[in-house]
Amino acid sequence: MTGKIALVDSYGAYLSVKEGRLQLRLREKGEYKTLWDVAPVELDSIVFTVDGASLSASAIHSAAMFGLDIVFLKGDRPIARLLPATYGSTMRNWLSQLRTFKNREATVQLAREFILGKIRNQRMILLEYSYLSKRAGAHGPYFWAEAENLKDSTATLTEAKSIEEILNVEAHTARIYWASISKILPENLNFTQRLPRSRMPSNGEVDPFNIALNIGYSALLKECWRAVFLAGLNPYVGFLHKPRPGRMSLVLDLMEEFRAPCVDRPLIAQARRDPDLFMKLSRRDDREPVKQVWRIVSNCIAQSEADYRNLINTQARLLAKHLRKTDLYKAYRSRW
């Protein structure tokens, strides 16, 4: 269990309902062992992290009745979720979303705001470590200067007139930001640059912190997917990320402003406290470090003082209002 998320992470585990409570059991040596037992009202999500687990129809009915999210992971990525039969009934939102998607100026406006939020929140992390490093007598001026470079980039971004220009600014700021993060992390993690999944080397040799980031962003994707669903939006029609088959473009759009506060910040802090945890991520046969990284990010989203889960839902609802032309979308800005 982590926050309001229940993990199904044992091979052979079976999720069912007993006396109105969700119960995960595992048979060991001919006897059933209860791994967890919880009332549905106490949960937001149930996440299956292994293939060899199952659930009963009564568990699905209970989850639907209480509005619980049931998500299935493959490796460290969400690949499927169970949706209630009423999903898609908010046709007004979908039509508004499509109209905005077909409007080039409106699309650029939203894409610009998503990246403005991302850069501003990345800047907050550099300012935080500028302050901490200054107190420790190292790198303070460097982080401050790079934070100012990010600020200058936001001014450039406001003048961008196309998605391509926005992406060019985002790529420039990403190089500045991740180069700075490499100086914050312990040297033995060998982090030098951000490697998204699309740029992973074919030999599979990736530094531990990049692996952790991909796990963390998967946990964030799950939350943003849920928020888009609850707001009655179509996850496949985005504005910054081009739609393509199977790609949840709008979910990726919403993620941008939350990457730094929900994933980068807690993982950077954890890496500085316990780099050994990240080194264990290179062991492909050991799932426990992956689960620990997932829990770190999930706990940040569900239990932090900022209440990121509620903020993500709020932003998704604001986006729906923007698309219906009843409000104006502004990206979330974090503090340090």
mmCIF file of N, CA and C in Angstrom, residues 180-310:
data_model
loop_
_atom_site.group_PDB
_atom_site.id
_atom_site.type_symbol
_atom_site.label_atom_id
_atom_site.label_comp_id
_atom_site.label_asym_id
_atom_site.label_seq_id
_atom_site.Cartn_x
_atom_site.Cartn_y
_atom_site.Cartn_z
ATOM 1 N N SER A 180 22.561 21.148 -15.290
ATOM 2 C CA SER A 180 22.618 21.606 -13.901
ATOM 3 C C SER A 180 22.311 20.474 -12.933
ATOM 4 N N ILE A 181 21.311 19.668 -13.267
ATOM 5 C CA ILE A 181 20.949 18.542 -12.398
ATOM 6 C C ILE A 181 22.113 17.566 -12.267
ATOM 7 N N SER A 182 22.893 17.405 -13.327
ATOM 8 C CA SER A 182 24.033 16.484 -13.271
ATOM 9 C C SER A 182 25.047 16.907 -12.218
ATOM 10 N N LYS A 183 25.105 18.206 -11.906
ATOM 11 C CA LYS A 183 26.029 18.713 -10.887
ATOM 12 C C LYS A 183 25.461 18.585 -9.475
ATOM 13 N N ILE A 184 24.154 18.341 -9.382
ATOM 14 C CA ILE A 184 23.502 18.176 -8.085
ATOM 15 C C ILE A 184 23.592 16.726 -7.619
ATOM 16 N N LEU A 185 23.538 15.796 -8.560
ATOM 17 C CA LEU A 185 23.478 14.371 -8.234
ATOM 18 C C LEU A 185 24.847 13.822 -7.851
ATOM 19 N N PRO A 186 24.875 12.739 -7.062
ATOM 20 C CA PRO A 186 26.150 12.073 -6.747
ATOM 21 C C PRO A 186 26.858 11.612 -8.026
ATOM 22 N N GLU A 187 28.164 11.759 -8.073
ATOM 23 C CA GLU A 187 28.929 11.433 -9.281
ATOM 24 C C GLU A 187 28.830 9.966 -9.666
ATOM 25 N N ASN A 188 28.675 9.086 -8.672
ATOM 26 C CA ASN A 188 28.676 7.654 -9.000
ATOM 27 C C ASN A 188 27.423 7.209 -9.754
ATOM 28 N N LEU A 189 26.420 8.082 -9.873
ATOM 29 C CA LEU A 189 25.247 7.746 -10.682
ATOM 30 C C LEU A 189 25.515 7.953 -12.174
ATOM 31 N N ASN A 190 26.590 8.653 -12.491
ATOM 32 C CA ASN A 190 27.022 8.828 -13.895
ATOM 33 C C ASN A 190 25.956 9.473 -14.776
ATOM 34 N N PHE A 191 25.186 10.379 -14.192
ATOM 35 C CA PHE A 191 24.159 11.071 -14.976
ATOM 36 C C PHE A 191 24.790 12.267 -15.680
ATOM 37 N N THR A 192 24.666 12.329 -17.007
ATOM 38 C CA THR A 192 25.209 13.451 -17.772
ATOM 39 C C THR A 192 24.150 14.172 -18.603
ATOM 40 N N GLN A 193 23.097 13.461 -18.996
ATOM 41 C CA GLN A 193 22.046 14.066 -19.798
ATOM 42 C C GLN A 193 20.772 13.247 -19.673
ATOM 43 N N ARG A 194 19.658 13.893 -19.985
ATOM 44 C CA ARG A 194 18.369 13.215 -19.934
ATOM 45 C C ARG A 194 18.210 12.341 -21.171
ATOM 46 N N LEU A 195 17.848 11.069 -20.940
ATOM 47 C CA LEU A 195 17.605 10.125 -22.028
ATOM 48 C C LEU A 195 16.169 9.612 -21.938
ATOM 49 N N PRO A 196 15.245 10.215 -22.688
ATOM 50 C CA PRO A 196 13.881 9.675 -22.717
ATOM 51 C C PRO A 196 13.882 8.309 -23.383
ATOM 52 N N ARG A 197 12.774 7.605 -23.272
ATOM 53 C CA ARG A 197 12.700 6.243 -23.818
ATOM 54 C C ARG A 197 13.056 6.196 -25.303
ATOM 55 N N SER A 198 12.659 7.216 -26.034
ATOM 56 C CA SER A 198 12.893 7.212 -27.479
ATOM 57 C C SER A 198 14.369 7.312 -27.829
ATOM 58 N N ARG A 199 15.208 7.732 -26.881
ATOM 59 C CA ARG A 199 16.639 7.900 -27.152
ATOM 60 C C ARG A 199 17.497 6.913 -26.369
ATOM 61 N N MET A 200 16.868 5.902 -25.796
ATOM 62 C CA MET A 200 17.621 4.905 -25.054
ATOM 63 C C MET A 200 18.557 4.137 -25.990
ATOM 64 N N PRO A 201 19.809 3.903 -25.590
ATOM 65 C CA PRO A 201 20.725 3.133 -26.448
ATOM 66 C C PRO A 201 20.249 1.705 -26.628
ATOM 67 N N SER A 202 20.546 1.144 -27.793
ATOM 68 C CA SER A 202 20.065 -0.199 -28.115
ATOM 69 C C SER A 202 20.674 -1.272 -27.225
ATOM 70 N N ASN A 203 21.857 -1.004 -26.662
ATOM 71 C CA ASN A 203 22.492 -2.001 -25.798
ATOM 72 C C ASN A 203 21.919 -2.008 -24.380
ATOM 73 N N GLY A 204 20.987 -1.061 -24.101
ATOM 74 C CA GLY A 204 20.321 -1.048 -22.799
ATOM 75 C C GLY A 204 21.138 -0.471 -21.668
ATOM 76 N N GLU A 205 22.324 0.067 -21.970
ATOM 77 C CA GLU A 205 23.185 0.626 -20.927
ATOM 78 C C GLU A 205 22.770 2.072 -20.635
ATOM 79 N N VAL A 206 22.029 2.238 -19.558
ATOM 80 C CA VAL A 206 21.501 3.541 -19.174
ATOM 81 C C VAL A 206 21.860 3.794 -17.715
ATOM 82 N N ASP A 207 22.188 5.041 -17.404
ATOM 83 C CA ASP A 207 22.527 5.356 -16.016
ATOM 84 C C ASP A 207 21.300 5.203 -15.122
ATOM 85 N N PRO A 208 21.493 4.923 -13.842
ATOM 86 C CA PRO A 208 20.375 4.628 -12.927
ATOM 87 C C PRO A 208 19.377 5.770 -12.767
ATOM 88 N N PHE A 209 19.861 7.005 -12.817
ATOM 89 C CA PHE A 209 18.923 8.107 -12.581
ATOM 90 C C PHE A 209 17.965 8.273 -13.750
ATOM 91 N N ASN A 210 18.416 8.048 -14.966
ATOM 92 C CA ASN A 210 17.503 8.082 -16.106
ATOM 93 C C ASN A 210 16.451 6.986 -16.002
ATOM 94 N N ILE A 211 16.861 5.814 -15.531
ATOM 95 C CA ILE A 211 15.893 4.728 -15.325
ATOM 96 C C ILE A 211 14.849 5.161 -14.303
ATOM 97 N N ALA A 212 15.313 5.779 -13.214
ATOM 98 C CA ALA A 212 14.394 6.238 -12.165
ATOM 99 C C ALA A 212 13.428 7.298 -12.689
ATOM 100 N N LEU A 213 13.937 8.211 -13.506
ATOM 101 C CA LEU A 213 13.065 9.242 -14.075
ATOM 102 C C LEU A 213 11.961 8.623 -14.924
ATOM 103 N N ASN A 214 12.301 7.628 -15.727
ATOM 104 C CA ASN A 214 11.283 6.985 -16.568
ATOM 105 C C ASN A 214 10.225 6.287 -15.732
ATOM 106 N N ILE A 215 10.635 5.672 -14.634
ATOM 107 C CA ILE A 215 9.665 5.047 -13.722
ATOM 108 C C ILE A 215 8.780 6.122 -13.103
ATOM 109 N N GLY A 216 9.407 7.197 -12.636
ATOM 110 C CA GLY A 216 8.654 8.275 -12.004
ATOM 111 C C GLY A 216 7.670 8.935 -12.942
ATOM 112 N N TYR A 217 8.086 9.165 -14.185
ATOM 113 C CA TYR A 217 7.176 9.781 -15.154
ATOM 114 C C TYR A 217 6.013 8.846 -15.485
ATOM 115 N N SER A 218 6.241 7.540 -15.396
ATOM 116 C CA SER A 218 5.138 6.593 -15.603
ATOM 117 C C SER A 218 4.100 6.727 -14.492
ATOM 118 N N ALA A 219 4.576 6.899 -13.256
ATOM 119 C CA ALA A 219 3.649 7.105 -12.140
ATOM 120 C C ALA A 219 2.870 8.404 -12.325
ATOM 121 N N LEU A 220 3.538 9.453 -12.796
ATOM 122 C CA LEU A 220 2.875 10.727 -13.055
ATOM 123 C C LEU A 220 1.877 10.592 -14.203
ATOM 124 N N LEU A 221 2.252 9.853 -15.244
ATOM 125 C CA LEU A 221 1.352 9.642 -16.372
ATOM 126 C C LEU A 221 0.042 9.003 -15.908
ATOM 127 N N LYS A 222 0.154 8.036 -15.009
ATOM 128 C CA LYS A 222 -1.042 7.387 -14.479
ATOM 129 C C LYS A 222 -1.980 8.406 -13.840
ATOM 130 N N GLU A 223 -1.424 9.335 -13.047
ATOM 131 C CA GLU A 223 -2.251 10.331 -12.360
ATOM 132 C C GLU A 223 -2.871 11.319 -13.346
ATOM 133 N N CYS A 224 -2.085 11.744 -14.335
ATOM 134 C CA CYS A 224 -2.607 12.694 -15.317
ATOM 135 C C CYS A 224 -3.653 12.041 -16.213
ATOM 136 N N TRP A 225 -3.463 10.784 -16.525
ATOM 137 C CA TRP A 225 -4.456 10.022 -17.296
ATOM 138 C C TRP A 225 -5.777 9.991 -16.541
ATOM 139 N N ARG A 226 -5.698 9.713 -15.260
ATOM 140 C CA ARG A 226 -6.903 9.675 -14.424
ATOM 141 C C ARG A 226 -7.583 11.041 -14.398
ATOM 142 N N ALA A 227 -6.798 12.112 -14.268
ATOM 143 C CA ALA A 227 -7.365 13.457 -14.187
ATOM 144 C C ALA A 227 -8.058 13.844 -15.491
ATOM 145 N N VAL A 228 -7.438 13.512 -16.619
ATOM 146 C CA VAL A 228 -8.039 13.788 -17.931
ATOM 147 C C VAL A 228 -9.357 13.040 -18.073
ATOM 148 N N PHE A 229 -9.372 11.800 -17.611
ATOM 149 C CA PHE A 229 -10.595 10.997 -17.650
ATOM 150 C C PHE A 229 -11.695 11.633 -16.797
ATOM 151 N N LEU A 230 -11.353 12.025 -15.559
ATOM 152 C CA LEU A 230 -12.345 12.611 -14.661
ATOM 153 C C LEU A 230 -12.862 13.951 -15.168
ATOM 154 N N ALA A 231 -12.025 14.662 -15.937
ATOM 155 C CA ALA A 231 -12.447 15.954 -16.480
ATOM 156 C C ALA A 231 -13.290 15.805 -17.743
ATOM 157 N N GLY A 232 -13.451 14.569 -18.215
ATOM 158 C CA GLY A 232 -14.285 14.334 -19.391
ATOM 159 C C GLY A 232 -13.625 14.720 -20.695
ATOM 160 N N LEU A 233 -12.289 14.622 -20.748
ATOM 161 C CA LEU A 233 -11.554 14.981 -21.961
ATOM 162 C C LEU A 233 -11.074 13.726 -22.689
ATOM 163 N N ASN A 234 -10.769 13.891 -23.967
ATOM 164 C CA ASN A 234 -10.254 12.783 -24.766
ATOM 165 C C ASN A 234 -8.734 12.736 -24.611
ATOM 166 N N PRO A 235 -8.177 11.676 -24.039
ATOM 167 C CA PRO A 235 -6.730 11.640 -23.780
ATOM 168 C C PRO A 235 -5.871 11.597 -25.030
ATOM 169 N N TYR A 236 -6.469 11.280 -26.184
ATOM 170 C CA TYR A 236 -5.680 11.084 -27.403
ATOM 171 C C TYR A 236 -5.598 12.324 -28.291
ATOM 172 N N VAL A 237 -6.304 13.390 -27.931
ATOM 173 C CA VAL A 237 -6.272 14.624 -28.724
ATOM 174 C C VAL A 237 -5.524 15.690 -27.940
ATOM 175 N N GLY A 238 -4.228 15.862 -28.252
ATOM 176 C CA GLY A 238 -3.386 16.817 -27.550
ATOM 177 C C GLY A 238 -3.083 18.031 -28.408
ATOM 178 N N PHE A 239 -2.297 18.944 -27.840
ATOM 179 C CA PHE A 239 -1.998 20.206 -28.511
ATOM 180 C C PHE A 239 -0.496 20.417 -28.685
ATOM 181 N N LEU A 240 0.281 20.122 -27.677
ATOM 182 C CA LEU A 240 1.738 20.179 -27.801
ATOM 183 C C LEU A 240 2.273 18.902 -28.440
ATOM 184 N N HIS A 241 1.819 17.760 -27.942
ATOM 185 C CA HIS A 241 2.241 16.464 -28.479
ATOM 186 C C HIS A 241 1.300 16.056 -29.621
ATOM 187 N N LYS A 242 1.874 15.770 -30.756
ATOM 188 C CA LYS A 242 1.060 15.417 -31.911
ATOM 189 C C LYS A 242 0.337 14.093 -31.683
ATOM 190 N N PRO A 243 -0.942 14.033 -32.004
ATOM 191 C CA PRO A 243 -1.667 12.768 -31.871
ATOM 192 C C PRO A 243 -1.142 11.716 -32.828
ATOM 193 N N ARG A 244 -1.044 10.498 -32.348
ATOM 194 C CA ARG A 244 -0.742 9.355 -33.196
ATOM 195 C C ARG A 244 -1.339 8.123 -32.548
ATOM 196 N N PRO A 245 -1.556 7.049 -33.285
ATOM 197 C CA PRO A 245 -2.247 5.880 -32.735
ATOM 198 C C PRO A 245 -1.613 5.386 -31.429
ATOM 199 N N GLY A 246 -2.458 5.246 -30.409
ATOM 200 C CA GLY A 246 -2.011 4.713 -29.132
ATOM 201 C C GLY A 246 -1.304 5.701 -28.228
ATOM 202 N N ARG A 247 -1.098 6.913 -28.688
ATOM 203 C CA ARG A 247 -0.384 7.910 -27.881
ATOM 204 C C ARG A 247 -1.366 8.825 -27.169
ATOM 205 N N MET A 248 -1.294 8.894 -25.846
ATOM 206 C CA MET A 248 -2.197 9.743 -25.073
ATOM 207 C C MET A 248 -1.626 11.161 -25.023
ATOM 208 N N SER A 249 -1.802 11.864 -26.139
ATOM 209 C CA SER A 249 -1.151 13.159 -26.323
ATOM 210 C C SER A 249 -1.573 14.196 -25.286
ATOM 211 N N LEU A 250 -2.858 14.241 -24.961
ATOM 212 C CA LEU A 250 -3.312 15.240 -23.994
ATOM 213 C C LEU A 250 -2.775 14.939 -22.597
ATOM 214 N N VAL A 251 -2.654 13.676 -22.249
ATOM 215 C CA VAL A 251 -2.084 13.287 -20.961
ATOM 216 C C VAL A 251 -0.632 13.754 -20.885
ATOM 217 N N LEU A 252 0.108 13.574 -21.969
ATOM 218 C CA LEU A 252 1.505 14.032 -22.022
ATOM 219 C C LEU A 252 1.579 15.551 -21.921
ATOM 220 N N ASP A 253 0.615 16.240 -22.530
ATOM 221 C CA ASP A 253 0.573 17.707 -22.418
ATOM 222 C C ASP A 253 0.426 18.134 -20.957
ATOM 223 N N LEU A 254 -0.544 17.558 -20.281
ATOM 224 C CA LEU A 254 -0.817 17.926 -18.891
ATOM 225 C C LEU A 254 0.354 17.583 -17.979
ATOM 226 N N MET A 255 1.099 16.535 -18.300
ATOM 227 C CA MET A 255 2.231 16.117 -17.487
ATOM 228 C C MET A 255 3.322 17.170 -17.408
ATOM 229 N N GLU A 256 3.500 17.944 -18.475
ATOM 230 C CA GLU A 256 4.688 18.789 -18.588
ATOM 231 C C GLU A 256 4.927 19.681 -17.372
ATOM 232 N N GLU A 257 3.899 20.376 -16.916
ATOM 233 C CA GLU A 257 4.095 21.322 -15.807
ATOM 234 C C GLU A 257 4.299 20.637 -14.466
ATOM 235 N N PHE A 258 4.010 19.320 -14.405
ATOM 236 C CA PHE A 258 4.146 18.591 -13.141
ATOM 237 C C PHE A 258 5.389 17.699 -13.087
ATOM 238 N N ARG A 259 6.143 17.608 -14.174
ATOM 239 C CA ARG A 259 7.320 16.740 -14.181
ATOM 240 C C ARG A 259 8.335 17.157 -13.113
ATOM 241 N N ALA A 260 8.659 18.434 -13.063
ATOM 242 C CA ALA A 260 9.694 18.886 -12.126
ATOM 243 C C ALA A 260 9.271 18.753 -10.665
ATOM 244 N N PRO A 261 8.105 19.262 -10.261
ATOM 245 C CA PRO A 261 7.763 19.166 -8.834
ATOM 246 C C PRO A 261 7.379 17.773 -8.361
ATOM 247 N N CYS A 262 6.752 16.964 -9.226
ATOM 248 C CA CYS A 262 6.236 15.662 -8.792
ATOM 249 C C CYS A 262 7.230 14.518 -8.964
ATOM 250 N N VAL A 263 8.168 14.655 -9.900
ATOM 251 C CA VAL A 263 9.096 13.560 -10.189
ATOM 252 C C VAL A 263 10.544 13.984 -9.953
ATOM 253 N N ASP A 264 10.979 15.029 -10.636
ATOM 254 C CA ASP A 264 12.387 15.430 -10.542
ATOM 255 C C ASP A 264 12.780 15.748 -9.102
ATOM 256 N N ARG A 265 11.998 16.614 -8.446
ATOM 257 C CA ARG A 265 12.384 17.057 -7.091
ATOM 258 C C ARG A 265 12.499 15.899 -6.102
ATOM 259 N N PRO A 266 11.481 15.032 -5.950
ATOM 260 C CA PRO A 266 11.639 13.950 -4.967
ATOM 261 C C PRO A 266 12.730 12.954 -5.328
ATOM 262 N N LEU A 267 12.942 12.698 -6.632
ATOM 263 C CA LEU A 267 13.970 11.734 -7.010
ATOM 264 C C LEU A 267 15.369 12.312 -6.844
ATOM 265 N N ILE A 268 15.538 13.602 -7.111
ATOM 266 C CA ILE A 268 16.839 14.239 -6.862
ATOM 267 C C ILE A 268 17.177 14.169 -5.370
ATOM 268 N N ALA A 269 16.198 14.508 -4.540
ATOM 269 C CA ALA A 269 16.425 14.477 -3.088
ATOM 270 C C ALA A 269 16.762 13.068 -2.616
ATOM 271 N N GLN A 270 16.036 12.069 -3.134
ATOM 272 C CA GLN A 270 16.282 10.685 -2.735
ATOM 273 C C GLN A 270 17.654 10.213 -3.209
ATOM 274 N N ALA A 271 18.052 10.613 -4.424
ATOM 275 C CA ALA A 271 19.349 10.211 -4.958
ATOM 276 C C ALA A 271 20.491 10.775 -4.128
ATOM 277 N N ARG A 272 20.301 11.962 -3.599
ATOM 278 C CA ARG A 272 21.346 12.561 -2.750
ATOM 279 C C ARG A 272 21.415 11.881 -1.383
ATOM 280 N N ARG A 273 20.250 11.399 -0.913
ATOM 281 C CA ARG A 273 20.222 10.717 0.390
ATOM 282 C C ARG A 273 20.661 9.267 0.290
ATOM 283 N N ASP A 274 20.206 8.589 -0.777
ATOM 284 C CA ASP A 274 20.412 7.146 -0.869
ATOM 285 C C ASP A 274 20.732 6.746 -2.313
ATOM 286 N N PRO A 275 21.930 7.068 -2.794
ATOM 287 C CA PRO A 275 22.263 6.702 -4.184
ATOM 288 C C PRO A 275 22.286 5.198 -4.419
ATOM 289 N N ASP A 276 22.493 4.413 -3.371
ATOM 290 C CA ASP A 276 22.540 2.955 -3.544
ATOM 291 C C ASP A 276 21.221 2.400 -4.076
ATOM 292 N N LEU A 277 20.101 3.004 -3.663
ATOM 293 C CA LEU A 277 18.801 2.557 -4.178
ATOM 294 C C LEU A 277 18.771 2.653 -5.697
ATOM 295 N N PHE A 278 19.298 3.728 -6.244
ATOM 296 C CA PHE A 278 19.271 3.939 -7.689
ATOM 297 C C PHE A 278 20.237 2.997 -8.403
ATOM 298 N N MET A 279 21.354 2.699 -7.772
ATOM 299 C CA MET A 279 22.301 1.771 -8.382
ATOM 300 C C MET A 279 21.669 0.396 -8.576
ATOM 301 N N LYS A 280 20.745 0.017 -7.691
ATOM 302 C CA LYS A 280 20.092 -1.284 -7.781
ATOM 303 C C LYS A 280 19.145 -1.387 -8.977
ATOM 304 N N LEU A 281 18.777 -0.240 -9.569
ATOM 305 C CA LEU A 281 17.850 -0.258 -10.708
ATOM 306 C C LEU A 281 18.460 -0.936 -11.927
ATOM 307 N N SER A 282 19.771 -1.043 -11.956
ATOM 308 C CA SER A 282 20.435 -1.691 -13.092
ATOM 309 C C SER A 282 20.274 -3.203 -13.072
ATOM 310 N N ARG A 283 19.830 -3.750 -11.938
ATOM 311 C CA ARG A 283 19.619 -5.197 -11.841
ATOM 312 C C ARG A 283 18.238 -5.524 -12.400
ATOM 313 N N ARG A 284 18.173 -6.012 -13.597
ATOM 314 C CA ARG A 284 16.900 -6.198 -14.281
ATOM 315 C C ARG A 284 16.026 -7.282 -13.652
ATOM 316 N N ASP A 285 16.637 -8.174 -12.861
ATOM 317 C CA ASP A 285 15.863 -9.255 -12.261
ATOM 318 C C ASP A 285 15.321 -8.891 -10.880
ATOM 319 N N ASP A 286 15.556 -7.649 -10.440
ATOM 320 C CA ASP A 286 15.117 -7.219 -9.110
ATOM 321 C C ASP A 286 14.075 -6.121 -9.279
ATOM 322 N N ARG A 287 12.813 -6.443 -8.958
ATOM 323 C CA ARG A 287 11.714 -5.487 -9.129
ATOM 324 C C ARG A 287 11.530 -4.557 -7.936
ATOM 325 N N GLU A 288 12.137 -4.882 -6.805
ATOM 326 C CA GLU A 288 11.902 -4.098 -5.592
ATOM 327 C C GLU A 288 12.364 -2.638 -5.731
ATOM 328 N N PRO A 289 13.548 -2.358 -6.292
ATOM 329 C CA PRO A 289 13.930 -0.945 -6.468
ATOM 330 C C PRO A 289 12.957 -0.174 -7.353
ATOM 331 N N VAL A 290 12.422 -0.840 -8.381
ATOM 332 C CA VAL A 290 11.430 -0.189 -9.249
ATOM 333 C C VAL A 290 10.198 0.202 -8.434
ATOM 334 N N LYS A 291 9.744 -0.716 -7.587
ATOM 335 C CA LYS A 291 8.577 -0.433 -6.741
ATOM 336 C C LYS A 291 8.868 0.710 -5.772
ATOM 337 N N GLN A 292 10.093 0.762 -5.254
ATOM 338 C CA GLN A 292 10.442 1.822 -4.315
ATOM 339 C C GLN A 292 10.426 3.181 -4.992
ATOM 340 N N VAL A 293 10.953 3.262 -6.212
ATOM 341 C CA VAL A 293 10.927 4.530 -6.944
ATOM 342 C C VAL A 293 9.486 4.930 -7.253
ATOM 343 N N TRP A 294 8.675 3.959 -7.670
ATOM 344 C CA TRP A 294 7.252 4.245 -7.929
ATOM 345 C C TRP A 294 6.587 4.799 -6.668
ATOM 346 N N ARG A 295 6.904 4.204 -5.512
ATOM 347 C CA ARG A 295 6.300 4.652 -4.256
ATOM 348 C C ARG A 295 6.753 6.063 -3.886
ATOM 349 N N ILE A 296 8.013 6.385 -4.133
ATOM 350 C CA ILE A 296 8.523 7.723 -3.813
ATOM 351 C C ILE A 296 7.722 8.782 -4.561
ATOM 352 N N VAL A 297 7.512 8.561 -5.861
ATOM 353 C CA VAL A 297 6.777 9.527 -6.667
ATOM 354 C C VAL A 297 5.292 9.517 -6.308
ATOM 355 N N SER A 298 4.716 8.335 -6.128
ATOM 356 C CA SER A 298 3.293 8.244 -5.773
ATOM 357 C C SER A 298 3.020 8.917 -4.437
ATOM 358 N N ASN A 299 3.918 8.738 -3.475
ATOM 359 C CA ASN A 299 3.748 9.375 -2.176
ATOM 360 C C ASN A 299 3.856 10.889 -2.282
ATOM 361 N N CYS A 300 4.771 11.363 -3.142
ATOM 362 C CA CYS A 300 4.889 12.809 -3.354
ATOM 363 C C CYS A 300 3.583 13.372 -3.913
ATOM 364 N N ILE A 301 3.005 12.670 -4.881
ATOM 365 C CA ILE A 301 1.772 13.135 -5.508
ATOM 366 C C ILE A 301 0.597 13.083 -4.529
ATOM 367 N N ALA A 302 0.525 12.001 -3.744
ATOM 368 C CA ALA A 302 -0.658 11.770 -2.905
ATOM 369 C C ALA A 302 -0.562 12.402 -1.522
ATOM 370 N N GLN A 303 0.659 12.560 -0.992
ATOM 371 C CA GLN A 303 0.789 12.918 0.414
ATOM 372 C C GLN A 303 1.523 14.223 0.677
ATOM 373 N N SER A 304 2.030 14.885 -0.354
ATOM 374 C CA SER A 304 2.802 16.105 -0.122
ATOM 375 C C SER A 304 1.897 17.233 0.365
ATOM 376 N N GLU A 305 2.515 18.207 0.977
ATOM 377 C CA GLU A 305 1.770 19.363 1.467
ATOM 378 C C GLU A 305 1.073 20.104 0.333
ATOM 379 N N ALA A 306 1.695 20.085 -0.848
ATOM 380 C CA ALA A 306 1.104 20.778 -2.002
ATOM 381 C C ALA A 306 -0.156 20.090 -2.520
ATOM 382 N N ASP A 307 -0.369 18.813 -2.164
ATOM 383 C CA ASP A 307 -1.522 18.030 -2.618
ATOM 384 C C ASP A 307 -1.582 17.997 -4.142
ATOM 385 N N TYR A 308 -0.538 17.405 -4.738
ATOM 386 C CA TYR A 308 -0.424 17.397 -6.195
ATOM 387 C C TYR A 308 -1.552 16.648 -6.877
ATOM 388 N N ARG A 309 -2.064 15.597 -6.258
ATOM 389 C CA ARG A 309 -3.168 14.874 -6.897
ATOM 390 C C ARG A 309 -4.349 15.811 -7.128
ATOM 391 N N ASN A 310 -4.679 16.602 -6.132
ATOM 392 C CA ASN A 310 -5.778 17.546 -6.286
ATOM 393 C C ASN A 310 -5.432 18.631 -7.305
#
